[in-house]
Short mmCIF file of C-alpha atoms in Angstrom, two decimals:
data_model
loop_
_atom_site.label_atom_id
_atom_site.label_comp_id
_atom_site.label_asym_id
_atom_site.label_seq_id
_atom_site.Cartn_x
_atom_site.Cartn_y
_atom_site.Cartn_z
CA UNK T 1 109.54 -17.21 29.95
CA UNK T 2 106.63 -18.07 32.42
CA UNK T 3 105.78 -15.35 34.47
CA UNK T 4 104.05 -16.30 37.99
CA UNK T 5 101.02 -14.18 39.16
CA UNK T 6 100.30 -15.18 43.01
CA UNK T 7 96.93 -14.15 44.22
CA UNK T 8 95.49 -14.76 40.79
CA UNK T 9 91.80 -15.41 42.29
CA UNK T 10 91.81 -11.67 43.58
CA UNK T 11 91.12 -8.32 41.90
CA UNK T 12 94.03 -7.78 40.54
CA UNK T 13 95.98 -11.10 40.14
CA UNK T 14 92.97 -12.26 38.03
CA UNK T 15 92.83 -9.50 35.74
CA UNK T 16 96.69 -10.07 35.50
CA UNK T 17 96.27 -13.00 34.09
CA UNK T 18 93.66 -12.38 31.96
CA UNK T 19 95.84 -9.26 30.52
CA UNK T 20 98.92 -11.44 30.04
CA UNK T 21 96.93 -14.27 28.56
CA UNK T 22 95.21 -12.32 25.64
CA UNK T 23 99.20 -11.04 25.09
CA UNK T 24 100.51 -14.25 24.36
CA UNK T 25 102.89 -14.47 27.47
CA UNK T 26 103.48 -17.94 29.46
CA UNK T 27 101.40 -17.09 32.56
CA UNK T 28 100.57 -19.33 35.88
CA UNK T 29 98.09 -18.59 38.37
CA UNK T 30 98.19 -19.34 41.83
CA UNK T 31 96.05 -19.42 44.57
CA UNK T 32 96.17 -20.65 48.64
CA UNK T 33 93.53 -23.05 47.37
CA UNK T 34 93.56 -23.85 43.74
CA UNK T 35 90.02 -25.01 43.29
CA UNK T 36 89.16 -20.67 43.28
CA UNK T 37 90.79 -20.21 40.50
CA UNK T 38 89.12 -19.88 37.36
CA UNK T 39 91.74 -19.26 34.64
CA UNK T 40 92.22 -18.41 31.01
CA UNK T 41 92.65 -21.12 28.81
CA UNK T 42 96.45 -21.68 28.14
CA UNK T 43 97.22 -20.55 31.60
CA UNK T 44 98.82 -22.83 34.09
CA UNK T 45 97.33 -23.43 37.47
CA UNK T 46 99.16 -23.66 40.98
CA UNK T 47 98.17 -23.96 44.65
CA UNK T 48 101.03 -21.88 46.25
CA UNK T 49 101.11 -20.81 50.05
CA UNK T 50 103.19 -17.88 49.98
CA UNK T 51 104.15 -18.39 53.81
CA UNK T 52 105.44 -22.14 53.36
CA UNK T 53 108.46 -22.91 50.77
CA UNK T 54 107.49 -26.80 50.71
CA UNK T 55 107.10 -28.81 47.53
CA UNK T 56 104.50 -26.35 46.36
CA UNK T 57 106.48 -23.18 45.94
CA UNK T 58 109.39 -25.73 44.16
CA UNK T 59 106.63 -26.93 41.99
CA UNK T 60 105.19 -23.57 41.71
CA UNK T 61 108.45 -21.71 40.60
CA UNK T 62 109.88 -24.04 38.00
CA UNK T 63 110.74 -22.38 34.62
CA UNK T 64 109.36 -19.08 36.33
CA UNK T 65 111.37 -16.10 35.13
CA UNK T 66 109.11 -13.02 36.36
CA UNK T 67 106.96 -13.31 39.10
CA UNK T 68 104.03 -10.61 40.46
CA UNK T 69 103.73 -11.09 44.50
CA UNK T 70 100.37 -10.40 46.29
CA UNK T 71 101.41 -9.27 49.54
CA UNK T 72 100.57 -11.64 52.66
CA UNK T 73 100.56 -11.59 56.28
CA UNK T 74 103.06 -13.40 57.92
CA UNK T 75 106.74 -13.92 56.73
CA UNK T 76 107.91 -14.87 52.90
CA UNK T 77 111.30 -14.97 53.46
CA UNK T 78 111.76 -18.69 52.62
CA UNK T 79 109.45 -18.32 49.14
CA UNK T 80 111.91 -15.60 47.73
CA UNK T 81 114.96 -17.39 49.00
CA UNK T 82 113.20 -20.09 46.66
CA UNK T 83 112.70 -18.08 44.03
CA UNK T 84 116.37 -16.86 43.96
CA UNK T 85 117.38 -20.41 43.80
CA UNK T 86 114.94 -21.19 40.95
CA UNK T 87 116.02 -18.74 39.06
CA UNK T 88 113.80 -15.80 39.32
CA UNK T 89 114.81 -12.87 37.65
CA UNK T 90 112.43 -10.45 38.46
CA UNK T 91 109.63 -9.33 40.73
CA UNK T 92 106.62 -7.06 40.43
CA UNK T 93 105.97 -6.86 43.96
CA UNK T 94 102.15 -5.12 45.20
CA UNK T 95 102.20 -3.11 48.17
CA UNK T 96 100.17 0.11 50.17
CA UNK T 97 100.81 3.68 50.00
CA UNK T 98 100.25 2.43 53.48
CA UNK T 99 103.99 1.47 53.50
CA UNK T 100 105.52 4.76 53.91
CA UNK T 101 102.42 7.10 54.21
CA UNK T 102 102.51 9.40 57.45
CA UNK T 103 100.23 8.15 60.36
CA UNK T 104 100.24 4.42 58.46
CA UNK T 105 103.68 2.76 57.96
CA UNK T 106 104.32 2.56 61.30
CA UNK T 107 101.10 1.31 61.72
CA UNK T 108 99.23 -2.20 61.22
CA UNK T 109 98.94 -1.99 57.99
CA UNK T 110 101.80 -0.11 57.24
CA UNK T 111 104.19 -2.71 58.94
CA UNK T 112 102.82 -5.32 56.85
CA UNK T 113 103.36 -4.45 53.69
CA UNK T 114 107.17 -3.18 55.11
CA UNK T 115 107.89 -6.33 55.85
CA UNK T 116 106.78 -8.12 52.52
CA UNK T 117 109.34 -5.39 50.83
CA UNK T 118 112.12 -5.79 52.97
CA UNK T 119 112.51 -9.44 52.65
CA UNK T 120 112.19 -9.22 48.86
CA UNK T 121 114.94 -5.90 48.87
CA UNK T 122 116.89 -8.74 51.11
CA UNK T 123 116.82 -11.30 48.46
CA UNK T 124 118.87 -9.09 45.90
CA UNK T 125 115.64 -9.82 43.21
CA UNK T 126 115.33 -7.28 41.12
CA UNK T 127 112.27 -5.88 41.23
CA UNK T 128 109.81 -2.68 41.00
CA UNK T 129 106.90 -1.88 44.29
CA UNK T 130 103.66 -0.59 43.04
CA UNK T 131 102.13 1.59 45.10
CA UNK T 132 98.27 1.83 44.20
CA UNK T 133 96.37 4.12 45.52
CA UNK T 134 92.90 3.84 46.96
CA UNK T 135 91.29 1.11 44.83
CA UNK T 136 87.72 1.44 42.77
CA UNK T 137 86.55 -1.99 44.22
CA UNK T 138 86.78 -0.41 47.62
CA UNK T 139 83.76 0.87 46.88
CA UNK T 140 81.90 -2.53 46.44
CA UNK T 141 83.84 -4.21 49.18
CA UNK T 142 82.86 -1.09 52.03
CA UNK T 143 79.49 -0.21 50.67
CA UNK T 144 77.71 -2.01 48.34
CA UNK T 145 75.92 -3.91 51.15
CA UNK T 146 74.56 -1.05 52.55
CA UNK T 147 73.40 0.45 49.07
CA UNK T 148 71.50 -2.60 48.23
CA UNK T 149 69.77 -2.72 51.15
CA UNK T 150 69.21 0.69 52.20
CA UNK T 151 69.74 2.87 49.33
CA UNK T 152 72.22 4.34 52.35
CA UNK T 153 76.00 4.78 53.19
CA UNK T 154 76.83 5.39 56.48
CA UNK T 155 80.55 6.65 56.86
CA UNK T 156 83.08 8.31 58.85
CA UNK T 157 84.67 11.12 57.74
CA UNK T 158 83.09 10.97 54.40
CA UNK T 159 85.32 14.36 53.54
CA UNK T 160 88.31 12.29 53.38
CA UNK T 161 90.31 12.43 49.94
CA UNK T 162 90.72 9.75 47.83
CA UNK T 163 91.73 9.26 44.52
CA UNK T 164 90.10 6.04 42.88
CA UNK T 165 92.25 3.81 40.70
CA UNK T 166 90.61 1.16 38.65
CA UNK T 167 92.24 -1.98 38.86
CA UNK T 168 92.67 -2.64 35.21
CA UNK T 169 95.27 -0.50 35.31
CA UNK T 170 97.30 -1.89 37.98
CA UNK T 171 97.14 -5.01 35.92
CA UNK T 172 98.31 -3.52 32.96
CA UNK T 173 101.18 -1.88 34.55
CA UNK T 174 101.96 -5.20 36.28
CA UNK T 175 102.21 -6.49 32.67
CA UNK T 176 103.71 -3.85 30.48
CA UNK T 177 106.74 -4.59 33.39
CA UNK T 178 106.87 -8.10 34.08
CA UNK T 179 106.52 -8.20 30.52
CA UNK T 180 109.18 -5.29 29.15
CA UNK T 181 112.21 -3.39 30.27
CA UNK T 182 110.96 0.24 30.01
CA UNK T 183 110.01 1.23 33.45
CA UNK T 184 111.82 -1.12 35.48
CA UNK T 185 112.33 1.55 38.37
CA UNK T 186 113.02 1.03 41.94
CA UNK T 187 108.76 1.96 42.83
CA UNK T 188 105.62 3.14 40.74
CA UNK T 189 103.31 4.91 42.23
CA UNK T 190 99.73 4.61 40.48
CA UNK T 191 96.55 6.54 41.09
CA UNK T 192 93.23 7.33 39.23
CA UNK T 193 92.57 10.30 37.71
CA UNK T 194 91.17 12.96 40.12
CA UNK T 195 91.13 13.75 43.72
CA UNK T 196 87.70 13.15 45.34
CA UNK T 197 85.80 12.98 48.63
CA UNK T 198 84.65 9.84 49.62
CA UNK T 199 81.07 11.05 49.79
CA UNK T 200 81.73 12.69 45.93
CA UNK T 201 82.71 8.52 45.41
CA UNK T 202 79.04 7.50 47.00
CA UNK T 203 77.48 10.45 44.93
CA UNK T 204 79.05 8.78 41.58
CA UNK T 205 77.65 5.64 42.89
CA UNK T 206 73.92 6.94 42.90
CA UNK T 207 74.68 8.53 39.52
CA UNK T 208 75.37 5.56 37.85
CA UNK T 209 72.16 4.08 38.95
CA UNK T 210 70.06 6.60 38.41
CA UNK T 211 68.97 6.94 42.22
CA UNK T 212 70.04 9.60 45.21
CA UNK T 213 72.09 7.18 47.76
CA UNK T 214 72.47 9.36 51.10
CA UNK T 215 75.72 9.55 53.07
CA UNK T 216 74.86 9.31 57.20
CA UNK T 217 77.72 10.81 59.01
CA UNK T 218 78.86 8.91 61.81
CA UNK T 219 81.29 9.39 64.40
CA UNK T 220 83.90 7.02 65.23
CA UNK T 221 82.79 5.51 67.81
CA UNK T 222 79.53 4.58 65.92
CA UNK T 223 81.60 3.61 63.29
CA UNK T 224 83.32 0.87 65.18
CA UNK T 225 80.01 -0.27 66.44
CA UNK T 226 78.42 -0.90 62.71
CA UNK T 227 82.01 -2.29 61.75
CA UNK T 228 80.92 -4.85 64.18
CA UNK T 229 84.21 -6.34 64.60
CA UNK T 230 84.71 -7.48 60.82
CA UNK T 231 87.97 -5.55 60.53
CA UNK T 232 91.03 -6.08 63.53
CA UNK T 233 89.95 -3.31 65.94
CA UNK T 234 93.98 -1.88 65.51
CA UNK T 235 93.10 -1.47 61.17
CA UNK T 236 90.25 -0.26 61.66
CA UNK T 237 91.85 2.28 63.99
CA UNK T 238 94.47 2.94 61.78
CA UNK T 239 91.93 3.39 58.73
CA UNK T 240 89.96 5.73 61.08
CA UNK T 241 92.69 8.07 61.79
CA UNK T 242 94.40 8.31 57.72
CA UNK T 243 90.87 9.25 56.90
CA UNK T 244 89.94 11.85 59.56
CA UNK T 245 93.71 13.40 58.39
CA UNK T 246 92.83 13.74 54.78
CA UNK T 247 89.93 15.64 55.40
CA UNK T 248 90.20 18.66 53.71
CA UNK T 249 93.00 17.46 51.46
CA UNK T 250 93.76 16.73 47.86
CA UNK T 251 94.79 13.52 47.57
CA UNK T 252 97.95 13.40 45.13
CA UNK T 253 97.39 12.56 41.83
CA UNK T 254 100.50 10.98 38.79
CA UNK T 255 100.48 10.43 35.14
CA UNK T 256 102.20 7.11 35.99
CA UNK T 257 99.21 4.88 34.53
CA UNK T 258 99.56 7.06 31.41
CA UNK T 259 103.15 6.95 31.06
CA UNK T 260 103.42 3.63 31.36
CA UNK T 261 99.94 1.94 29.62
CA UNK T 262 100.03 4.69 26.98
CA UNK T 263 96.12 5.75 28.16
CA UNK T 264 94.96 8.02 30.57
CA UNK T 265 93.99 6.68 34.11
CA UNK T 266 90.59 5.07 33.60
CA UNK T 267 87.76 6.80 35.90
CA UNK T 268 85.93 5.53 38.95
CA UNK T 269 82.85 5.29 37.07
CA UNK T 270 84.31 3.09 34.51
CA UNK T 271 84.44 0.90 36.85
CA UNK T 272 81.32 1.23 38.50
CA UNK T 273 79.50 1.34 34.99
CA UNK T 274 81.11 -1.91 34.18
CA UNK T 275 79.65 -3.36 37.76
CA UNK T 276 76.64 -1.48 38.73
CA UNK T 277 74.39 -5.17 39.23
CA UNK T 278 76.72 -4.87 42.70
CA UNK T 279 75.42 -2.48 43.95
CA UNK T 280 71.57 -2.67 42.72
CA UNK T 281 68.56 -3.95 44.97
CA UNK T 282 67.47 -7.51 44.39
#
């Protein structure tokens, strides 16, 4: 059984494969462009564009029984029609709370991800949407510039609630199901351990290395101005507005990391204890 992990140069796809390699199981990786992978020894390579079923998703799918899909903008309809014919049994398929969230699936965002479920739901696959919920590395990817720069974070509605998931654990529920029979459900949804604000999140940062790293609350407006264009001005919008309506909330928290990996949810500073050079001055 060779189970096919797409997006295996990202943060979860590559810890995928890493997770399924040190188990033993058949794994390829695949990437847009091949030549970013970095693989496990033992694991198969592939260059796969999701949104083209050419020779490369034939080439990419043979002997595949399980695959985990990274979702993509722009239509997949033809790859999982391929997949059906290859004989693909099963899909782990990674989406967004974004999906079906209030404010968000009708939204940008939200409408993607829709779309990458309904056309595998359309293909009769069977298959199992995670739903993770606001991811550790978000923290690197949003502010680690900043930090190492300015010892600063400057922020939006910093109140917002969040509840950090480290992405080992996505992996390793990815596995346990492309992998065994157990949990097999229609949708997980997978979060971290504990509510938080997203300035409590910058506070954990400074914390971990040993310095104070101030939150400057800005407004929106100033918020689109220091975006600076780097995110679609309709996400960005879209982000704006889920964050200024958590304010004051406690974002929802499952055992469903536990139930499934047989540990607790692993903490946002696991993760930034494991990658605190990120976020440290030169």
């Amino acid at each position: 059984m060779t189970i096919l992990v797409t997006g295996a140069s990202g943060n979860i796809g590559s810890r995928l494969v890493a997770t399924l390699a040190r188990s033993g199981y058949p794994a390829r990786g695949s990437s847009r462009d091949a030549t970013t992978l970095r693989l496990p020894a033992g694991v198969e390579l592939a260059e796969l564009d999701l949104t083209d079923s050419g020779p490369s998703a034939a080439k990419a799918l043979r002997g595949v029984e399980a695959i985990f899909l990274y979702p993509v903008i722009g239509t997949i309809d033809a790859f999982v029609a391929a997949a059906v014919e290859a004989g693909v049994r099963y899909v782990v398929l990674l989406s967004s709370p974004a999906a079906y969230e209030v404010g968000e699936f009708d939204r940008p965002i939200g409408r993607i991800h829709r779309a990458v479920e309904r056309a595998v739901a359309d293909s009769g696959l069977e298959h199992t949407v995670l739903y993770p919920s606001w991811l550790a590395t978000n923290t690197r990817r949003d502010w680690a510039d900043q930090i190492r720069a300015t010892g600063r974070v400057a922020m939006a509605f910093a109140d917002a609630a969040v509840t950090p998931i480290h992405p080992e654990d996505i992996a390793e529920v990815a596995a346990h199901l492309l992998t065994q029979k157990t949990f097999r459900s229609r949708m997980q949804i997978l979060t971290g351990p504990r509510s938080m604000r997203m300035r409590d999140a910058v506070a954990i940062i400074g914390d971990v290395l040993g310095v104070e790293v101030t939150v400057d609350d800005v407004t929106r407006e100033q918020a689109w101005e220091l975006d600076q264009g780097r995110i679609p001005r309709p996400i960005l919008e879209s982000l704006l507005d889920v964050a200024a309506a958590t304010v004051g909330q406690t974002a929802s928290v499952t055992n469903t990391v536990e139930r499934i990996t047989g540990h607790p949810a692993r903490s946002l500073r696991s993760w930034l204890d494991a990658n605190r050079g990120d976020f440290q001055r030169a």
